[in-house]
């Protein structure tokens, strides 16, 4: 019987841990198809500089495969994965809602979890429009410095479901390039 793809525990400098299938890894970006318990979650893109270690988790590998989710190890992300900046640019081009996290980053100008949409890309920051926990969009964009971003989560079931009910983003997206 063939060995199922490995579930990886990603140990982070931020103190957080992500686990799932490792889909892409280079000197700038690590991308994982995360799992929330036994259910597939979104694609998590994180700067390689925030990753301390990648460890194979044999028990979760067996359990996730037994639940029928091994196929998610082959599902390549639809956004570019060569760097965080290129990932953000390709996500921006699609006008989808995402999660951006800024946590425990030394000298970070921004902290916290942000859910909403990238509406513009600048030289040192992106412009982001949030919606709150009751589904109300803010009327203006907010700058998030690239240096403060510790992870981006795309195709997250919570964000995808919530996005169906918040209505259109009130700020027009600027075209790249």
XYZ file of C-alpha atoms in Angstrom:
177
model
C 0.000 0.000 0.000
C 1.466 3.419 -0.935
C 2.441 5.816 1.851
C -0.021 8.749 2.125
C 1.382 12.273 1.763
C 2.757 13.639 5.018
C 1.000 16.112 7.250
C 3.591 18.656 8.369
C 3.677 20.627 11.610
C 5.050 24.074 10.822
C 6.690 25.555 13.911
C 6.708 29.371 13.780
C 8.795 32.118 15.342
C 5.482 33.805 16.163
C 4.681 30.953 18.559
C 1.860 29.729 16.364
C 1.746 26.370 14.697
C 0.185 25.448 11.380
C -0.370 21.892 10.243
C -1.276 20.516 6.865
C 0.189 19.485 3.534
C 3.346 21.314 2.457
C 2.609 22.547 -1.087
C 5.441 24.963 -1.781
C 8.670 25.972 -0.069
C 11.484 28.225 -1.186
C 13.830 30.777 0.373
C 11.033 33.389 0.616
C 7.686 31.622 1.085
C 6.169 28.474 2.590
C 2.645 27.463 1.519
C 0.606 24.837 3.372
C -2.894 23.481 2.813
C -4.005 23.806 6.408
C -6.364 21.529 8.305
C -8.745 22.629 11.039
C -9.089 19.444 13.027
C -10.046 16.833 10.465
C -11.399 19.279 7.888
C -9.442 21.009 5.117
C -9.020 24.728 5.652
C -7.390 27.311 3.415
C -4.013 27.850 1.827
C -1.637 29.467 4.327
C 1.267 31.474 2.880
C 3.952 32.566 5.332
C 7.381 34.130 4.966
C 10.068 31.465 5.206
C 11.863 33.712 7.700
C 9.037 33.077 10.211
C 9.362 29.272 10.011
C 11.511 27.549 12.635
C 10.973 23.913 11.653
C 8.897 21.565 9.506
C 8.151 18.247 11.205
C 6.358 15.198 9.818
C 3.329 14.291 11.934
C 2.747 10.553 11.376
C -0.434 10.171 13.484
C -2.172 13.076 11.708
C -0.884 11.821 8.355
C -2.684 8.515 8.934
C -5.868 10.126 10.295
C -6.237 12.741 7.542
C -5.605 10.082 4.871
C -8.171 7.773 6.514
C -10.681 10.643 6.385
C -10.195 10.743 2.601
C -8.321 14.050 2.393
C -4.963 12.933 0.951
C -5.978 14.446 -2.410
C -5.509 17.916 -0.893
C -1.749 17.289 -0.915
C -1.890 17.525 -4.726
C -4.046 20.686 -4.919
C -1.606 23.408 -5.936
C -2.421 26.954 -4.832
C -3.892 29.142 -7.573
C -1.785 32.153 -6.559
C 1.926 32.702 -7.207
C 4.211 31.201 -4.590
C 7.686 32.573 -5.314
C 7.431 35.326 -2.640
C 4.902 36.935 -0.314
C 4.784 40.011 -2.530
C 4.018 37.987 -5.679
C 1.407 35.952 -3.779
C -0.276 39.159 -2.596
C -0.170 40.650 -6.111
C -1.831 37.593 -7.652
C -4.444 37.495 -4.877
C -5.111 41.227 -5.385
C -5.776 40.623 -9.094
C -8.633 38.216 -8.290
C -10.683 40.414 -5.898
C -11.197 37.687 -3.293
C -11.557 38.123 0.441
C -8.736 36.783 2.604
C -7.253 36.759 6.106
C -4.042 38.635 6.783
C -2.296 38.065 10.081
C 0.320 40.308 11.671
C 1.535 38.649 14.872
C 4.587 38.867 17.105
C 6.724 40.393 14.390
C 9.639 42.497 15.706
C 9.336 46.167 14.782
C 5.956 45.537 13.115
C 3.810 48.583 12.509
C 0.610 46.523 12.459
C -0.736 43.724 14.665
C -3.762 41.470 14.587
C -6.042 39.481 12.324
C -7.642 41.230 9.358
C -10.414 39.837 7.136
C -11.348 41.594 3.935
C -9.893 42.511 0.555
C -6.704 43.939 -0.895
C -7.732 46.976 -2.949
C -4.305 48.375 -3.892
C -0.628 47.463 -3.771
C 1.959 50.099 -2.866
C 5.729 50.125 -2.555
C 5.907 49.312 1.167
C 2.317 48.431 2.058
C -0.974 47.233 0.668
C -4.360 48.904 1.044
C -6.911 46.635 2.705
C -10.642 47.015 3.374
C -12.001 45.112 6.384
C -15.376 43.804 7.332
C -16.228 43.411 11.003
C -17.600 40.442 12.960
C -21.199 41.297 12.043
C -20.430 41.619 8.341
C -20.195 45.398 7.931
C -17.535 46.680 5.560
C -15.452 49.673 6.585
C -15.847 52.570 4.141
C -12.128 53.212 3.654
C -9.007 51.197 3.079
C -6.244 50.819 5.630
C -2.500 50.446 4.973
C -0.846 47.217 6.113
C 2.963 47.267 5.759
C 4.346 44.199 3.985
C 6.966 43.835 6.734
C 4.186 43.304 9.310
C 2.494 40.389 7.495
C 3.226 37.032 9.125
C 0.720 34.994 7.113
C -1.984 35.208 4.506
C -4.849 32.696 4.387
C -6.721 32.176 1.119
C -9.783 29.999 0.430
C -10.493 29.682 4.147
C -13.983 28.156 4.633
C -14.908 30.716 7.324
C -13.934 33.686 5.134
C -15.497 32.157 2.016
C -18.810 31.507 3.767
C -18.884 34.879 5.548
C -18.069 36.640 2.256
C -21.273 35.370 0.666
C -23.231 37.497 3.150
C -21.273 40.754 3.492
C -22.135 42.234 0.108
C -19.717 43.881 -2.289
C -16.579 45.615 -1.098
C -17.359 49.371 -0.920
C -13.912 50.435 -2.162
C -13.005 49.936 -5.800
C -9.973 47.757 -6.425
C -7.089 49.502 -8.195
C -5.667 47.550 -11.109
C -2.061 46.408 -10.768
C 0.789 47.490 -12.986
